[in-house]
mmCIF file of C-alpha atoms in Angstrom:
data_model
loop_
_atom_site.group_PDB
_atom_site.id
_atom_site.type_symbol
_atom_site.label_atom_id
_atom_site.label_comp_id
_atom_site.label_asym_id
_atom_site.label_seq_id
_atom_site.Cartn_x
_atom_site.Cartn_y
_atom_site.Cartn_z
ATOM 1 C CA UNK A 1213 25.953 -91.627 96.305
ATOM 2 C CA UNK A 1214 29.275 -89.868 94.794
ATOM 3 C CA UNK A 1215 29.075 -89.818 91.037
ATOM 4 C CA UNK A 1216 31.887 -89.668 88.372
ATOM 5 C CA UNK A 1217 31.690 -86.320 86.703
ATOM 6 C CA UNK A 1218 29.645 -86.173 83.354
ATOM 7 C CA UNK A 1219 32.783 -85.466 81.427
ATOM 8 C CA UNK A 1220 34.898 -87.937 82.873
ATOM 9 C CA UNK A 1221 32.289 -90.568 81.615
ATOM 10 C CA UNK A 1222 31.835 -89.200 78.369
ATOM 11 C CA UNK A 1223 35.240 -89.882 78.071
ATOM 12 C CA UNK A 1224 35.164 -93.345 78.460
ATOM 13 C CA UNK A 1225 32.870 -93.839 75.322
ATOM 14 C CA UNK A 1226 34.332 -96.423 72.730
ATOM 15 C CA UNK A 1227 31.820 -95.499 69.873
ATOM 16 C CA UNK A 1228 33.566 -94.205 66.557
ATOM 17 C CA UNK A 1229 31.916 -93.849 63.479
ATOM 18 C CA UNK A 1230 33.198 -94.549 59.821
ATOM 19 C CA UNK A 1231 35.622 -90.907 58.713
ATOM 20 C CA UNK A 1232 34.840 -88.748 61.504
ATOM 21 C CA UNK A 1233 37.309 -85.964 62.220
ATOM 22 C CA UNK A 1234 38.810 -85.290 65.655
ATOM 23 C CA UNK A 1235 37.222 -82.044 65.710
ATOM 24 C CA UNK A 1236 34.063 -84.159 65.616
ATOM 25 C CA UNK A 1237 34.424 -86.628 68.115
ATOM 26 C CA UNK A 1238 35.614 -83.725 70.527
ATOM 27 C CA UNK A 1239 32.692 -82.113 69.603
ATOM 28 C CA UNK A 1240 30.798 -85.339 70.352
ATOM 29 C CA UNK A 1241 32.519 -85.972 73.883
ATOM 30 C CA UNK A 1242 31.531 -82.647 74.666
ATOM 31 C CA UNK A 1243 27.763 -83.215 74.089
ATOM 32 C CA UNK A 1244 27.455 -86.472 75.484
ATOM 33 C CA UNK A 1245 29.134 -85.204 78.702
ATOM 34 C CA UNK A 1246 26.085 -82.878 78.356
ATOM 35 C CA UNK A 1247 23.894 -85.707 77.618
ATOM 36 C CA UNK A 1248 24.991 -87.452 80.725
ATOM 37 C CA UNK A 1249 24.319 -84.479 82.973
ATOM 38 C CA UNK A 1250 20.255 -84.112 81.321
ATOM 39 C CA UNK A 1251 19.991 -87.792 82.161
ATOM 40 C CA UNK A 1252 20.726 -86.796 85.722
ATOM 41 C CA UNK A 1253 18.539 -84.258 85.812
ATOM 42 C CA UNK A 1254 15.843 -86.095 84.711
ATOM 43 C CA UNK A 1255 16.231 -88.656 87.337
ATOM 44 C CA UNK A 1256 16.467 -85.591 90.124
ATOM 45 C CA UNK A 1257 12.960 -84.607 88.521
ATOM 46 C CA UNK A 1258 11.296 -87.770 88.735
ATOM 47 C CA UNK A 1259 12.954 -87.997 92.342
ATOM 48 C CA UNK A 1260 11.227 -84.760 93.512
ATOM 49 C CA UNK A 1261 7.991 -85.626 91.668
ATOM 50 C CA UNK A 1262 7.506 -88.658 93.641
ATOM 51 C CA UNK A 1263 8.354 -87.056 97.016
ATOM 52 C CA UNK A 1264 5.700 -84.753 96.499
ATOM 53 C CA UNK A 1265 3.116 -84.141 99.683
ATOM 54 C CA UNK A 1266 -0.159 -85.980 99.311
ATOM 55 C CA UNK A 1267 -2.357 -83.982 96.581
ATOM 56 C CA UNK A 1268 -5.969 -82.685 96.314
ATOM 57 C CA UNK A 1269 -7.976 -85.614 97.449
ATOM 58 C CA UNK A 1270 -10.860 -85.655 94.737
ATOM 59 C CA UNK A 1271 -14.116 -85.493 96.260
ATOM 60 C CA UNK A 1272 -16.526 -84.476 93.743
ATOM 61 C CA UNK A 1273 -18.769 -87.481 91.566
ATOM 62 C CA UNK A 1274 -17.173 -87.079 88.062
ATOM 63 C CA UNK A 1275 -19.147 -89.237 85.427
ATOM 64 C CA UNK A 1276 -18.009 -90.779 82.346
ATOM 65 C CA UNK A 1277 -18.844 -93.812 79.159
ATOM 66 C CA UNK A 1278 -16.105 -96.078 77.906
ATOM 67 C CA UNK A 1279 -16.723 -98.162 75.539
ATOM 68 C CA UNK A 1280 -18.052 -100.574 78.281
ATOM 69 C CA UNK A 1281 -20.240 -98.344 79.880
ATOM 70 C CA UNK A 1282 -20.664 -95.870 82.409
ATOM 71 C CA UNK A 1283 -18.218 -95.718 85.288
ATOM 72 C CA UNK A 1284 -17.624 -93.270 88.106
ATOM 73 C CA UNK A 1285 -13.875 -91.828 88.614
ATOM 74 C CA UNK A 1286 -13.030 -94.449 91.193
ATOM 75 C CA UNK A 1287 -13.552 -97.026 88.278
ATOM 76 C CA UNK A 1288 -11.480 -95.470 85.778
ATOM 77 C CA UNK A 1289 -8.671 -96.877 88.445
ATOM 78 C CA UNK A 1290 -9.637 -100.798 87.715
ATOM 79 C CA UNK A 1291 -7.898 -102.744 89.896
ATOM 80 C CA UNK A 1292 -4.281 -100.310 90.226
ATOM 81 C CA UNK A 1293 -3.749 -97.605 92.989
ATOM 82 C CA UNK A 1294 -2.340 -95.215 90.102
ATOM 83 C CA UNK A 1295 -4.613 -93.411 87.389
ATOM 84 C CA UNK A 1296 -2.709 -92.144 84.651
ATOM 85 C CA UNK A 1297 -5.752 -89.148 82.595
ATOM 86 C CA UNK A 1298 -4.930 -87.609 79.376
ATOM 87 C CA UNK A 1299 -7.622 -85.044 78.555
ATOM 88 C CA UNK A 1300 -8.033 -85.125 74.610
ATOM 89 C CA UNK A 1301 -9.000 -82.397 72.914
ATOM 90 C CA UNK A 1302 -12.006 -83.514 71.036
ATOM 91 C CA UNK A 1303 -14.531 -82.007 72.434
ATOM 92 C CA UNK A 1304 -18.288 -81.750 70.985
ATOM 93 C CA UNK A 1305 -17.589 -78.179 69.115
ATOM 94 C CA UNK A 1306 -14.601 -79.493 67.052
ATOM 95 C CA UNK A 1307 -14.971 -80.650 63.461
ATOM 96 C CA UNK A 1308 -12.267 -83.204 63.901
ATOM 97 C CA UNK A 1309 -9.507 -83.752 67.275
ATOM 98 C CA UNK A 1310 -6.420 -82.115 67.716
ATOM 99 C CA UNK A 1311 -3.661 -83.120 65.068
ATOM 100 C CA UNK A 1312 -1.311 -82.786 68.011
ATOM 101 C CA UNK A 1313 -3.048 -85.207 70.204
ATOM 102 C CA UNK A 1314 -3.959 -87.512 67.859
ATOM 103 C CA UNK A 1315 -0.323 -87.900 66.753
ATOM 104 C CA UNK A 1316 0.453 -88.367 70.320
ATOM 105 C CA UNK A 1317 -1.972 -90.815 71.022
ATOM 106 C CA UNK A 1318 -1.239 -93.042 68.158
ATOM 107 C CA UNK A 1319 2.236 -93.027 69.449
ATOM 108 C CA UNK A 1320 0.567 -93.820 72.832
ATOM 109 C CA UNK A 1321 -1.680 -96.745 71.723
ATOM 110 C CA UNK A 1322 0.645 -99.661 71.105
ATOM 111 C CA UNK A 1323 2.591 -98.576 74.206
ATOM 112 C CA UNK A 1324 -1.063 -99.282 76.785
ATOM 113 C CA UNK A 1325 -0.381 -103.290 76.950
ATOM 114 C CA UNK A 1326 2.863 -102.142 78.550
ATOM 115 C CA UNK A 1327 1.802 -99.288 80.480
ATOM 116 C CA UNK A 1328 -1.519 -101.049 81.876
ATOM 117 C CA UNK A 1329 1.094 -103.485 83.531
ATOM 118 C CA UNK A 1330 1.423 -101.089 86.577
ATOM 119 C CA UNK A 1331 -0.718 -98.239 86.440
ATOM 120 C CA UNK A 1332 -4.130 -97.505 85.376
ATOM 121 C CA UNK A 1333 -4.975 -94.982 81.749
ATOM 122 C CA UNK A 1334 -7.665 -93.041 80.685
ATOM 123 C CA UNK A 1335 -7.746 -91.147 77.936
ATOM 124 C CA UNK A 1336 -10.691 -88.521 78.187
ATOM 125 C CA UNK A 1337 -12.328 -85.854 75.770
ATOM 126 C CA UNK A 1338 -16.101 -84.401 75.780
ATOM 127 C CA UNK A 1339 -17.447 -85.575 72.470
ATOM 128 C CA UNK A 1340 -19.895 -88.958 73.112
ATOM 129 C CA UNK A 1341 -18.435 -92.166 73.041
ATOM 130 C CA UNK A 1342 -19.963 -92.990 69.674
ATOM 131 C CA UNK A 1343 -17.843 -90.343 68.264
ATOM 132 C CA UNK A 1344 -14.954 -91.017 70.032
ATOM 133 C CA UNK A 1345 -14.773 -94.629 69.110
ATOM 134 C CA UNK A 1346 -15.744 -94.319 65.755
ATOM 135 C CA UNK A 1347 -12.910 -92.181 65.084
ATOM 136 C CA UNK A 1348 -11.002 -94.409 67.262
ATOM 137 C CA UNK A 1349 -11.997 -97.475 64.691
ATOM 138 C CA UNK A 1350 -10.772 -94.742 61.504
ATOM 139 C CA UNK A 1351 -7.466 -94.314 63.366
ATOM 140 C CA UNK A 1352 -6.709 -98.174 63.949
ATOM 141 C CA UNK A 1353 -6.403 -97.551 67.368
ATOM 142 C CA UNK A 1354 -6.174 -100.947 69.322
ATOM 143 C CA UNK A 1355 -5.841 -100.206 72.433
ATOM 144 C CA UNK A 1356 -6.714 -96.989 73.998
ATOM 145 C CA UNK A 1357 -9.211 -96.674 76.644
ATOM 146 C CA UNK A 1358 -11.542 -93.968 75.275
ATOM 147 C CA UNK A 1359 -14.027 -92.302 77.693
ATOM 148 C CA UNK A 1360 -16.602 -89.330 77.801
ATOM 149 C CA UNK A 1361 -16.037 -86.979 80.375
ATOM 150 C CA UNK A 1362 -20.285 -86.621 80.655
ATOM 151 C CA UNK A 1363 -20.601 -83.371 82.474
ATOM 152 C CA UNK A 1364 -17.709 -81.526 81.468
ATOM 153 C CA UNK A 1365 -16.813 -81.477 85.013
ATOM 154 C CA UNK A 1366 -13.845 -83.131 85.531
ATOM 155 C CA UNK A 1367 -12.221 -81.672 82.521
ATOM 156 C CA UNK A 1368 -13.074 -78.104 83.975
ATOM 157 C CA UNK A 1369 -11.192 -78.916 87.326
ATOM 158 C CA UNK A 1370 -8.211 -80.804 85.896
ATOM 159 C CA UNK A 1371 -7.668 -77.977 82.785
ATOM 160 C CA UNK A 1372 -8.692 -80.288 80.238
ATOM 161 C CA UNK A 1373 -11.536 -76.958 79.894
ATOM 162 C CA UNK A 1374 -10.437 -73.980 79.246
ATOM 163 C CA UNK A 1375 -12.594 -70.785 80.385
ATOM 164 C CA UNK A 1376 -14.367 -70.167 77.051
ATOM 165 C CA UNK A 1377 -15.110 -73.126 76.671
ATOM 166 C CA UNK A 1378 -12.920 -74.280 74.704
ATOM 167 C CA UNK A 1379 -10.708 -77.641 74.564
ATOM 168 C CA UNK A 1380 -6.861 -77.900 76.021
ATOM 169 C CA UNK A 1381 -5.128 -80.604 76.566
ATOM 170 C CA UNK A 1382 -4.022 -81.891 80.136
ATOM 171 C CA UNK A 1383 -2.232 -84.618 81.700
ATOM 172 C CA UNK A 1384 -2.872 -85.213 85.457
ATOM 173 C CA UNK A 1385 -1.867 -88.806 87.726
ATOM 174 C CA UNK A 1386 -3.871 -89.669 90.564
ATOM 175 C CA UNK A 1387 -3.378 -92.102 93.562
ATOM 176 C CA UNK A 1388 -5.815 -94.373 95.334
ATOM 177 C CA UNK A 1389 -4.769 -95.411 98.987
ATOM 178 C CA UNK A 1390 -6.279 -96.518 101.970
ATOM 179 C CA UNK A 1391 -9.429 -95.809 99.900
ATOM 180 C CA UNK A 1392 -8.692 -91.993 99.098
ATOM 181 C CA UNK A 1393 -8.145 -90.927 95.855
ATOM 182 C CA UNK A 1394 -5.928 -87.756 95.659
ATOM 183 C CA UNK A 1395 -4.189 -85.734 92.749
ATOM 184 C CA UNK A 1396 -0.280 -86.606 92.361
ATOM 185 C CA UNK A 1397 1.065 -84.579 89.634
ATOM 186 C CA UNK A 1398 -0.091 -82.570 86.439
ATOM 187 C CA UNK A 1399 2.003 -81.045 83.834
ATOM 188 C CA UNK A 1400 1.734 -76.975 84.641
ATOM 189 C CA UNK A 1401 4.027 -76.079 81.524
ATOM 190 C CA UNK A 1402 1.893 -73.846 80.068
ATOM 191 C CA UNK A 1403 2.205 -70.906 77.339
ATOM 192 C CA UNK A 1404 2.844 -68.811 80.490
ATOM 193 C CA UNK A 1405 6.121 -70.756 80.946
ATOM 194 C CA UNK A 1406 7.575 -71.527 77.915
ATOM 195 C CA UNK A 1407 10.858 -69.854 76.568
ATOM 196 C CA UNK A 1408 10.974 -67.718 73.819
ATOM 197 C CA UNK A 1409 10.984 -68.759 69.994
ATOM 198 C CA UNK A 1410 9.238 -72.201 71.516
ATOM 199 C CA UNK A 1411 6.252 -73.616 71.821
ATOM 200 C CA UNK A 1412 5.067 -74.471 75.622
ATOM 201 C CA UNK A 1413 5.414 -77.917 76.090
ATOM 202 C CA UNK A 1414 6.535 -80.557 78.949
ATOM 203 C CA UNK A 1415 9.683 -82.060 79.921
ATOM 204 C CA UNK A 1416 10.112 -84.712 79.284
ATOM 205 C CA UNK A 1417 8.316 -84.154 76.344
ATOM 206 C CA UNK A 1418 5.228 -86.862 75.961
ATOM 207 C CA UNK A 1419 5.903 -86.961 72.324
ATOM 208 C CA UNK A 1420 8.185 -89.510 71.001
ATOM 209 C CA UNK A 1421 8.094 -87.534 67.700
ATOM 210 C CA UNK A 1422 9.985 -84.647 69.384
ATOM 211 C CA UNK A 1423 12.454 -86.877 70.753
ATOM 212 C CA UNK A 1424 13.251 -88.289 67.756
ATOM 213 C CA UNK A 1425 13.209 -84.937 65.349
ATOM 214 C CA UNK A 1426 15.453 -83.629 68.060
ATOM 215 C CA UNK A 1427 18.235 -86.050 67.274
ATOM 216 C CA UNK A 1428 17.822 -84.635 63.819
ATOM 217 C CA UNK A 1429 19.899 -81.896 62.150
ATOM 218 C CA UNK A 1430 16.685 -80.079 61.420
ATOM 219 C CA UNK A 1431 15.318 -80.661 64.232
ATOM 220 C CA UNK A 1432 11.662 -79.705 65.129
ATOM 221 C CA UNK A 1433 11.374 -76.734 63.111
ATOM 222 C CA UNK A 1434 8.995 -73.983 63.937
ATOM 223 C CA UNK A 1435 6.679 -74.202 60.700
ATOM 224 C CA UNK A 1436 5.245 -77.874 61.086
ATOM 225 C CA UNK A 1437 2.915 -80.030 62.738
ATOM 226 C CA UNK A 1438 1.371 -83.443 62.547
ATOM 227 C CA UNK A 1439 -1.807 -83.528 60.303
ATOM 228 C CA UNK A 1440 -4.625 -86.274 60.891
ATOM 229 C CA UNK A 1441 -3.967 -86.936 57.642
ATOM 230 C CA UNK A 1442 -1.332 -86.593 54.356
ATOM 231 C CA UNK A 1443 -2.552 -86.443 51.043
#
């Protein structure tokens, strides 16, 4: 399909705001042209991620606890053919979780009525379920399906482990059909990749808090993070 060019679009935008200067709305056509040509890209990205060859099929007997229960890895899938994991870093050595997941997660949690709609979620760290839902309950999480990854050993082969150790955090999407679960997709953006002066992250970035500092004339900044907590 033949599209109009990004700046031919951008031209056709009717919003004006109170006292803005020409030199701003040219300014402004300018950028949205370039906003036009992200949202483009992002559908090309999403359009190569899902022709993707089949993935890893997962063989190995991963165990976990939800709040229900135990459940094997084909469970975690309920009744949808898609898995959506997010490996938390909370594992049994930490004080307290991640201020970075947490943040994301409670951005997350009202969202997993909607999400649950069409694909399955999971959101998996190492500490024992106890733990995990009774911070869950401190939080005022709702809705997010906590579980204990029991052995450690799907973390370690979906890099929700790191070698020492250690916690990271990981987001992988796996497929059941015709019975076989494979891996689809995880995010590989790590430090290894990232661009200097930033920190490595995804794109799109998970973290509706980045979107919206971005559209800020500050924007993210480089000396602050979410905190579990403000005093």
């Amino acid at each position: 399909m033949s599209l109009k060019p990004a700046a031919e679009l951008a031209r056709l935008g009717e919003a004006r705001y109170p006292n803005e200067s020409a030199e701003y709305r040219r300014a402004r056509i300018a950028l949205l042209a370039e906003e036009i040509e992200l949202r483009r890209h992002i559908e090309r990205v999403a359009e190569q991620r899902r022709q993707l060859p089949p993935g890893g099929e997962v063989t190995r007997s991963y165990a976990f606890e939800g709040e229900g229960g135990r459940s094997d890895f084909a469970g975690l899938f309920g009744d949808k053919p898609t898995l959506v994991v997010y490996s938390y870093m909370f594992g049994p050595q930490r004080a307290e979780p991640c201020p970075m997941c947490t943040s994301l997660l409670s951005a997350w949690d009202g969202e997993v009525p909607d999400i649950t709609q069409r694909v399955a979620l999971a959101i998996v760290a190492r500490s024992p379920i106890e733990r995990l839902v009774a911070f869950k309950r401190a939080r005022g999480w709702q809705h997010l399906p906590l579980f204990t990854d029991l052995s450690g050993d799907y973390s370690r082969d979906y890099h929700g482990l790191m070698p020492d150790g250690g916690d990271d955090a990981a987001f992988n999407v796996f497929s059941r059909r015709d019975g076989t679960i494979r891996h689809f997709w995880g995010g590989e953006m790590f430090a290894t990749s990232a661009d200097p002066g930033q920190d490595p992250r995804g794109a799109p970035d998970l973290m509706p808090l980045w979107t919206i500092l971005d559209a800020t004339p500050e924007g993210r900044g480089t000396d602050w993070y979410p905190k579990l907590s403000y005093g």
